[in-house]
């Protein structure tokens, strides 16, 4: 019995010796520096690497991180493993001879790597930073997250989206049965991507915030005097409305946005007053009650159309049919004259792109014209060629920053956001005033999933990079992360560290697979 501590000490010393030998052998090479530390049960370890290389102590994927392992390095890159040079070439997508920037990033994400790499600095306010460069670092252990976390306070008492840096304390003990470094690293990158930069200065520029549900609105962006309810000056676009869409109701009732358009091809229109024109204010008062039933004080339109970019699999092309053309038994939809072709998935749901909807807005605000589906009893609403006759702005002259946008499409958002964050889509981006959305990482509903196959890490890495690129054009105003953290109780739910590891999480344990985040266009706030 007395020999047990000596055995554990010998095993630990052997681990250290192996590490030093490997480090000396490999320090002149740049393609492989690997350090794996395993401690005997009950033994504590404190390993410090002060060399100039990129070696760091990390827990092996699939096992919980050792809570007493700490590492320091002079390098700002804390990469545990570098793949051989021949493995770093990403496969080409689509056979393009000169891949674009987006394609290059897709190729990089497709690489099946076992490495943990430091991502570019994308945010201010994340607590854990490299001591030498002050840049955010993401490949950290649970122990580091616990030791280095800076105590914080709640930004607001509201049970809604909140502005400012989210207060995200780590769990008291690691709650999961396994530890996968890349899941924690991507979780930390997500937190940095949705942490507002210069939150106090932004609050002043915005003249404060309006908080409601999943949204944090910049007051400068939502002041009604900027459009005064005049048709053609502003529109609220809501993708994913379900039975009731409180976001679009507040746009209409609080901020007097003169037109809101609602898009949802999954919701039964018979159960949604907004999708079928049954959400008008009471005839006697003409006013909507905040605590009352479905109600819009201004113009609203419902469309049984979903948002997707690119289009879904098993698409059926449906060409426009001119008036007077007879439909045979295989006909699906009939469109009014002037409408473009539409795309339907195998369930005959109607899909469109954000660019298409924004182009309709540029030209004229559409008017809903119901047409019947031959194969389903649902009413499908399509924009009419006669739309826009009462528009105060001539076609094609819609003002910049005139679109309030909400996206909650359960994982289909990434193709849309990819285009919105692309440099060449400036025309669409310049229309967006605010953006409120719920993001879903690694969703099976993403139409681009086939590009990554079973490579979950590659697909999610690419999604995270899109979120990071949005920061170039939009300020983050708030998120629901802090509220979600308050509702997470790992000590109660995982008292023995016996919970399954989530797809994405912070180094401190908090899951990061889905949440809501709000943005405002930088051009509006900065006056550019």
XYZ file of C-alpha atoms in Angstrom:
528
model
C 0.000 0.000 0.000
C 2.832 2.433 0.865
C 4.415 1.890 -2.535
C 1.431 3.320 -4.471
C 2.508 6.984 -4.281
C 6.005 6.004 -5.412
C 4.574 4.147 -8.412
C 2.398 7.109 -9.345
C 5.377 9.429 -8.974
C 7.487 7.182 -11.183
C 4.782 7.076 -13.857
C 4.497 10.830 -13.809
C 8.272 11.243 -14.048
C 8.276 8.820 -16.993
C 5.620 10.916 -18.749
C 7.731 14.026 -18.269
C 10.854 12.257 -19.537
C 9.054 11.008 -22.666
C 7.751 14.503 -23.301
C 11.260 16.017 -23.033
C 12.772 13.397 -25.337
C 10.060 13.905 -27.964
C 10.410 17.651 -27.716
C 14.199 17.545 -28.244
C 13.815 15.170 -31.180
C 11.158 17.253 -32.879
C 12.019 20.862 -31.989
C 13.858 21.347 -35.303
C 10.876 20.119 -37.315
C 7.843 22.267 -38.103
C 5.426 19.576 -39.196
C 4.894 17.708 -35.923
C 4.959 18.689 -32.274
C 2.824 16.391 -30.171
C 2.435 16.238 -26.428
C -0.107 13.926 -24.827
C -0.342 13.828 -21.064
C -2.133 11.138 -19.120
C -2.067 11.143 -15.329
C -2.763 8.122 -13.135
C -6.093 8.182 -11.363
C -5.910 10.441 -8.343
C -2.506 11.889 -9.263
C -1.965 15.604 -9.762
C 0.317 17.061 -12.388
C 1.660 20.511 -13.121
C 3.610 20.605 -16.387
C 5.080 23.828 -17.737
C 6.621 24.249 -21.178
C 8.621 27.451 -21.572
C 10.281 26.696 -24.855
C 9.946 28.751 -28.000
C 8.106 26.059 -29.928
C 4.390 25.383 -30.182
C 4.247 22.469 -27.763
C 1.456 22.476 -25.242
C -0.053 19.971 -22.837
C -3.525 18.921 -23.902
C -5.940 16.234 -22.855
C -6.399 13.396 -25.295
C -9.600 13.620 -27.348
C -12.250 11.412 -25.838
C -11.128 11.858 -22.212
C -11.994 14.631 -19.751
C -9.234 17.254 -19.442
C -6.864 16.960 -16.487
C -7.859 19.810 -14.230
C -4.371 20.420 -12.802
C -2.399 20.663 -16.045
C -1.248 24.152 -16.953
C 0.946 25.224 -19.858
C 2.762 28.373 -20.860
C 4.580 29.162 -24.059
C 6.353 32.123 -25.624
C 4.530 31.508 -28.861
C 1.111 33.072 -29.411
C 0.129 29.986 -31.408
C -0.950 27.191 -29.099
C -1.243 24.394 -31.640
C -1.061 20.886 -30.246
C -0.507 19.078 -33.546
C 0.596 20.245 -36.997
C -0.224 17.901 -39.859
C 2.464 16.865 -42.345
C 2.831 19.280 -45.245
C 1.322 16.895 -47.788
C -1.850 16.628 -45.704
C -2.542 20.352 -45.642
C -3.785 20.535 -49.227
C -7.559 20.779 -49.218
C -9.486 19.051 -52.008
C -10.820 21.340 -54.711
C -14.545 22.016 -54.795
C -16.222 22.043 -58.170
C -12.954 21.747 -60.085
C -12.356 25.501 -60.110
C -8.915 26.427 -61.371
C -8.723 29.607 -59.293
C -10.807 29.183 -56.133
C -12.370 32.268 -54.625
C -11.745 33.324 -51.046
C -14.938 31.621 -49.901
C -14.002 28.429 -51.768
C -10.556 28.475 -50.158
C -12.163 28.689 -46.738
C -14.499 25.829 -47.607
C -11.489 23.774 -48.702
C -9.704 24.524 -45.456
C -12.768 23.541 -43.450
C -13.040 20.253 -45.350
C -9.607 19.156 -44.116
C -10.101 16.395 -41.559
C -7.588 17.629 -38.987
C -6.843 16.453 -35.482
C -5.239 19.772 -34.648
C -6.308 22.572 -32.386
C -5.356 25.858 -34.022
C -5.472 29.455 -32.899
C -8.104 31.429 -34.844
C -7.684 35.061 -35.934
C -8.447 37.694 -33.350
C -12.026 38.717 -34.031
C -13.369 40.323 -30.896
C -12.658 42.409 -27.870
C -13.996 41.390 -24.506
C -13.335 37.652 -24.361
C -11.718 37.025 -20.950
C -8.966 34.584 -21.954
C -6.121 36.157 -23.939
C -2.544 35.397 -24.881
C -0.233 37.185 -22.435
C 2.241 38.304 -25.106
C -0.091 39.542 -27.852
C -3.397 40.197 -26.021
C -5.101 38.333 -28.876
C -7.987 36.027 -28.026
C -6.963 32.405 -27.691
C -9.367 29.577 -28.127
C -7.613 26.231 -27.595
C -7.797 26.261 -23.823
C -8.524 23.572 -21.266
C -11.260 23.475 -18.674
C -8.616 24.117 -16.025
C -7.434 27.261 -17.795
C -10.990 28.484 -18.257
C -11.634 28.022 -14.543
C -8.423 29.648 -13.341
C -8.317 32.589 -15.731
C -11.975 33.535 -15.921
C -12.574 37.138 -14.885
C -15.600 37.451 -12.555
C -18.465 39.323 -14.176
C -21.947 40.583 -13.439
C -25.212 40.297 -15.315
C -25.689 42.926 -17.999
C -29.440 43.101 -17.416
C -32.213 41.582 -15.356
C -34.262 41.041 -18.502
C -35.045 37.463 -19.502
C -34.391 38.356 -23.115
C -31.504 39.002 -25.431
C -28.966 41.229 -23.674
C -26.382 43.758 -24.854
C -22.729 43.850 -23.846
C -20.238 41.092 -23.101
C -22.068 37.931 -21.986
C -21.298 36.818 -18.430
C -20.416 33.132 -18.940
C -18.822 31.632 -15.801
C -17.411 28.122 -16.193
C -18.937 25.153 -14.422
C -17.552 24.330 -10.970
C -16.411 20.975 -12.297
C -16.157 19.616 -15.838
C -19.641 18.153 -16.462
C -19.069 15.734 -19.351
C -17.849 12.165 -19.784
C -15.467 13.097 -22.608
C -13.400 16.036 -23.844
C -12.923 16.800 -27.557
C -10.554 19.770 -27.990
C -11.994 21.033 -31.278
C -15.515 21.218 -29.849
C -14.322 23.547 -27.079
C -12.113 25.557 -29.431
C -14.953 26.237 -31.861
C -17.211 27.095 -28.934
C -14.711 29.727 -27.779
C -14.489 31.142 -31.304
C -18.276 31.419 -31.450
C -18.335 33.316 -28.154
C -15.717 35.743 -29.469
C -17.628 36.203 -32.733
C -20.821 37.270 -30.937
C -19.209 39.331 -28.181
C -19.836 43.027 -28.942
C -16.728 45.069 -29.642
C -16.539 48.314 -27.702
C -19.901 47.667 -26.055
C -20.000 50.904 -24.029
C -19.092 53.096 -27.005
C -21.631 51.280 -29.175
C -24.359 51.850 -26.599
C -23.692 55.593 -26.737
C -23.747 55.637 -30.539
C -27.029 53.734 -30.477
C -28.611 56.001 -27.849
C -29.278 52.889 -25.804
C -31.108 49.645 -26.479
C -34.600 48.245 -26.806
C -34.801 44.640 -25.576
C -37.512 42.173 -26.485
C -37.480 38.394 -26.750
C -34.540 37.234 -28.842
C -33.645 40.754 -30.014
C -31.447 43.608 -28.815
C -32.251 46.626 -30.985
C -30.023 49.668 -31.413
C -32.324 52.643 -30.709
C -30.719 54.683 -33.458
C -31.820 52.022 -35.936
C -35.443 51.664 -34.844
C -36.565 55.281 -34.320
C -39.933 55.657 -36.110
C -39.122 59.220 -37.190
C -36.676 57.785 -39.710
C -39.584 56.647 -41.920
C -42.736 57.998 -40.242
C -44.838 55.132 -41.541
C -44.511 56.265 -45.171
C -44.920 53.309 -47.601
C -41.755 52.403 -49.428
C -39.335 53.793 -46.841
C -38.779 50.657 -44.732
C -39.772 47.002 -44.575
C -39.523 44.248 -41.989
C -38.727 40.796 -43.421
C -39.353 37.853 -41.114
C -38.267 34.368 -42.225
C -39.621 31.623 -39.975
C -42.776 32.853 -38.253
C -44.610 29.744 -37.008
C -48.101 30.429 -35.664
C -47.357 33.887 -34.279
C -44.427 36.192 -34.991
C -43.982 38.723 -32.198
C -40.883 40.184 -33.881
C -42.875 41.468 -36.858
C -45.713 42.630 -34.594
C -43.277 44.815 -32.639
C -41.815 46.150 -35.883
C -45.301 47.216 -36.938
C -46.729 48.339 -33.592
C -43.742 49.742 -31.703
C -41.530 51.086 -34.471
C -44.230 51.898 -37.050
C -42.456 50.093 -39.880
C -44.978 50.643 -42.702
C -44.737 47.133 -44.187
C -43.827 43.734 -42.745
C -43.630 40.542 -44.790
C -43.778 37.098 -43.208
C -42.330 33.952 -44.829
C -42.926 30.363 -43.687
C -43.664 27.285 -45.814
C -43.932 24.814 -42.911
C -46.586 26.546 -40.836
C -50.212 25.565 -41.434
C -51.672 28.910 -42.605
C -55.047 28.024 -41.133
C -53.521 28.235 -37.648
C -51.641 31.482 -38.275
C -53.753 34.660 -38.498
C -50.767 36.631 -39.800
C -50.245 34.298 -42.775
C -53.900 34.538 -43.789
C -54.653 38.215 -43.208
C -56.595 37.782 -39.942
C -54.409 39.911 -37.643
C -55.972 43.344 -38.105
C -56.532 45.764 -35.200
C -60.037 45.981 -33.685
C -62.406 48.022 -35.834
C -63.599 50.129 -32.912
C -60.170 51.355 -31.775
C -57.865 50.710 -34.708
C -55.104 50.065 -32.166
C -53.221 46.900 -31.252
C -52.913 45.822 -27.629
C -49.448 44.648 -26.583
C -50.979 41.915 -24.460
C -53.774 41.107 -26.874
C -54.196 38.684 -29.774
C -52.311 38.656 -33.088
C -52.331 42.227 -34.372
C -50.539 44.545 -36.804
C -51.171 48.283 -36.801
C -49.655 48.656 -40.271
C -49.584 46.713 -43.509
C -48.543 43.050 -43.282
C -48.312 40.251 -45.840
C -47.975 36.492 -45.413
C -46.141 34.187 -47.837
C -45.949 30.397 -47.761
C -42.351 30.598 -48.886
C -39.177 29.466 -47.106
C -35.654 30.850 -47.190
C -32.765 28.758 -48.477
C -29.420 29.332 -50.158
C -28.620 27.349 -52.221
C -31.874 25.672 -53.212
C -32.804 22.333 -51.658
C -32.188 18.888 -53.077
C -34.796 17.258 -55.332
C -35.842 20.577 -56.785
C -38.633 20.795 -59.323
C -38.354 23.770 -61.651
C -41.681 25.467 -62.186
C -41.903 27.973 -65.000
C -44.338 30.861 -64.998
C -47.644 30.210 -66.715
C -49.242 32.996 -68.687
C -52.949 33.797 -68.163
C -55.240 31.601 -70.214
C -52.917 28.589 -70.162
C -54.696 25.417 -69.086
C -53.091 23.201 -66.449
C -52.998 19.428 -66.834
C -53.075 16.971 -63.959
C -49.333 17.326 -63.378
C -49.518 21.072 -62.821
C -48.356 22.264 -59.427
C -48.669 26.024 -59.110
C -50.083 28.771 -61.251
C -48.395 32.140 -61.100
C -49.732 35.552 -61.975
C -48.329 37.238 -65.052
C -44.938 38.818 -64.475
C -43.720 36.438 -61.782
C -40.461 34.604 -62.225
C -39.984 30.853 -62.110
C -40.095 29.241 -58.692
C -38.324 26.328 -57.061
C -40.079 23.626 -55.061
C -38.592 20.842 -52.970
C -39.862 17.276 -53.096
C -42.642 18.154 -50.641
C -43.666 20.962 -53.011
C -42.671 23.635 -50.554
C -41.787 26.922 -52.132
C -38.265 28.289 -51.529
C -36.670 31.583 -52.394
C -33.392 33.377 -51.683
C -32.749 36.520 -49.689
C -31.343 38.223 -52.789
C -34.586 37.543 -54.644
C -36.729 39.015 -51.856
C -34.461 42.064 -51.572
C -34.657 42.591 -55.325
C -38.457 42.580 -55.093
C -38.143 45.212 -52.386
C -35.807 47.353 -54.486
C -38.251 47.373 -57.357
C -41.554 47.669 -55.483
C -43.172 46.272 -52.335
C -45.043 43.112 -53.384
C -48.772 42.607 -52.908
C -49.983 39.155 -51.942
C -52.110 37.422 -54.579
C -53.439 33.987 -53.533
C -53.215 31.123 -55.988
C -54.295 27.541 -55.384
C -52.030 24.525 -55.391
C -53.349 21.651 -57.477
C -51.891 19.001 -55.164
C -52.420 20.563 -51.758
C -55.256 22.630 -50.302
C -52.857 25.257 -48.957
C -53.033 28.785 -50.291
C -49.728 29.999 -51.697
C -49.128 33.715 -51.840
C -46.925 35.199 -54.552
C -45.806 38.752 -55.373
C -47.935 40.428 -58.002
C -46.728 42.311 -61.053
C -49.191 45.067 -60.135
C -47.475 45.681 -56.812
C -45.993 48.986 -55.826
C -48.447 51.409 -57.431
C -48.900 53.229 -54.122
C -45.193 53.212 -53.306
C -43.793 56.665 -52.538
C -40.427 55.685 -54.035
C -40.138 54.840 -57.743
C -39.028 51.290 -58.640
C -35.344 50.608 -58.056
C -34.821 53.581 -55.732
C -35.308 52.066 -52.284
C -33.130 53.806 -49.695
C -30.131 52.078 -48.182
C -30.513 50.608 -44.705
C -34.259 50.234 -45.246
C -34.653 46.540 -44.333
C -35.175 45.100 -40.860
C -34.331 41.404 -41.168
C -35.152 38.431 -38.952
C -33.990 34.897 -39.774
C -35.037 31.834 -37.778
C -34.963 28.949 -40.238
C -33.676 26.087 -38.063
C -30.247 25.569 -39.657
C -30.897 26.713 -43.231
C -29.371 30.125 -42.510
C -25.728 29.439 -43.329
C -25.894 29.667 -47.106
C -27.835 32.920 -46.741
C -25.306 34.350 -44.281
C -22.390 33.194 -46.424
C -23.626 35.355 -49.288
C -24.483 38.256 -46.995
C -20.915 38.265 -45.643
C -19.288 37.975 -49.082
C -17.575 41.161 -50.367
C -19.311 40.938 -53.745
C -22.802 41.114 -52.186
C -22.500 44.718 -51.091
C -25.756 45.719 -52.812
C -27.805 43.341 -50.657
C -25.843 44.119 -47.519
C -26.322 47.871 -47.912
C -30.089 47.415 -47.600
C -29.922 45.638 -44.230
C -30.514 47.966 -41.287
C -30.707 45.421 -38.470
C -30.363 41.644 -38.386
C -31.889 39.414 -35.710
C -31.408 35.686 -36.062
C -31.180 32.353 -34.338
C -28.108 30.368 -35.363
C -27.937 26.569 -35.382
C -24.537 24.886 -35.787
C -24.142 21.486 -37.434
C -27.806 21.250 -38.405
C -28.964 18.502 -40.747
C -31.246 21.011 -42.480
C -28.356 23.004 -43.966
C -28.542 22.487 -47.774
C -24.734 22.736 -47.965
C -24.256 19.751 -45.649
C -23.461 17.491 -48.606
C -20.300 19.518 -49.235
C -18.852 18.327 -45.933
C -20.383 14.866 -45.708
C -19.724 13.273 -42.328
C -16.976 15.758 -41.493
C -18.786 17.519 -38.645
C -15.734 19.508 -37.631
C -15.181 20.830 -41.150
C -18.787 21.891 -41.633
C -19.078 23.595 -38.266
C -15.698 25.309 -38.712
C -16.966 26.852 -41.919
C -20.157 28.020 -40.211
C -18.106 29.657 -37.467
C -15.968 31.434 -40.074
C -19.136 32.917 -41.608
C -20.168 34.293 -38.220
C -16.715 35.827 -37.861
C -16.880 37.445 -41.303
C -20.203 39.138 -40.499
C -18.365 41.293 -37.959
C -16.675 43.174 -40.775
C -19.992 44.742 -41.784
C -22.237 44.508 -38.704
C -21.898 45.353 -35.025
C -23.134 42.729 -32.582
C -25.694 44.398 -30.323
C -26.634 41.477 -28.084
C -27.405 37.786 -27.708
C -29.318 35.312 -25.555
C -26.147 33.548 -24.349
C -26.140 35.093 -20.883
C -29.760 34.131 -20.294
C -29.039 30.599 -21.529
C -26.059 30.374 -19.148
C -28.296 31.348 -16.233
C -30.629 28.516 -17.159
C -27.799 25.942 -17.281
C -27.225 24.072 -14.007
C -24.387 21.557 -14.517
C -23.971 20.844 -10.787
C -27.574 19.659 -10.667
C -27.796 18.017 -14.090
C -24.306 16.449 -14.234
C -23.199 15.990 -10.591
C -20.795 13.153 -11.390
C -19.465 14.573 -14.680
C -21.701 11.992 -16.305
C -23.386 13.994 -19.087
C -22.686 13.392 -22.759
C -20.428 15.991 -24.330
C -22.450 18.371 -26.543
C -21.574 19.029 -30.158
C -20.127 22.452 -29.261
C -19.293 23.965 -25.910
C -17.088 26.523 -24.222
C -13.954 25.380 -22.439
C -15.938 26.075 -19.275
C -18.616 23.620 -20.364
C -21.549 25.752 -21.595
C -23.165 24.351 -24.766
C -23.044 26.612 -27.841
C -25.030 24.757 -30.517
C -27.891 27.282 -30.874
C -28.773 30.772 -29.621
C -30.089 34.131 -30.840
C -27.890 37.098 -31.788
C -28.658 40.639 -32.987
C -26.734 43.020 -35.256
C -26.873 46.572 -36.593
C -25.241 47.694 -39.831
C -21.963 49.515 -39.159
C -22.776 52.057 -41.875
C -25.804 53.206 -39.894
C -23.991 53.563 -36.581
C -20.778 55.073 -37.957
C -22.527 57.256 -40.530
C -20.513 55.916 -43.467
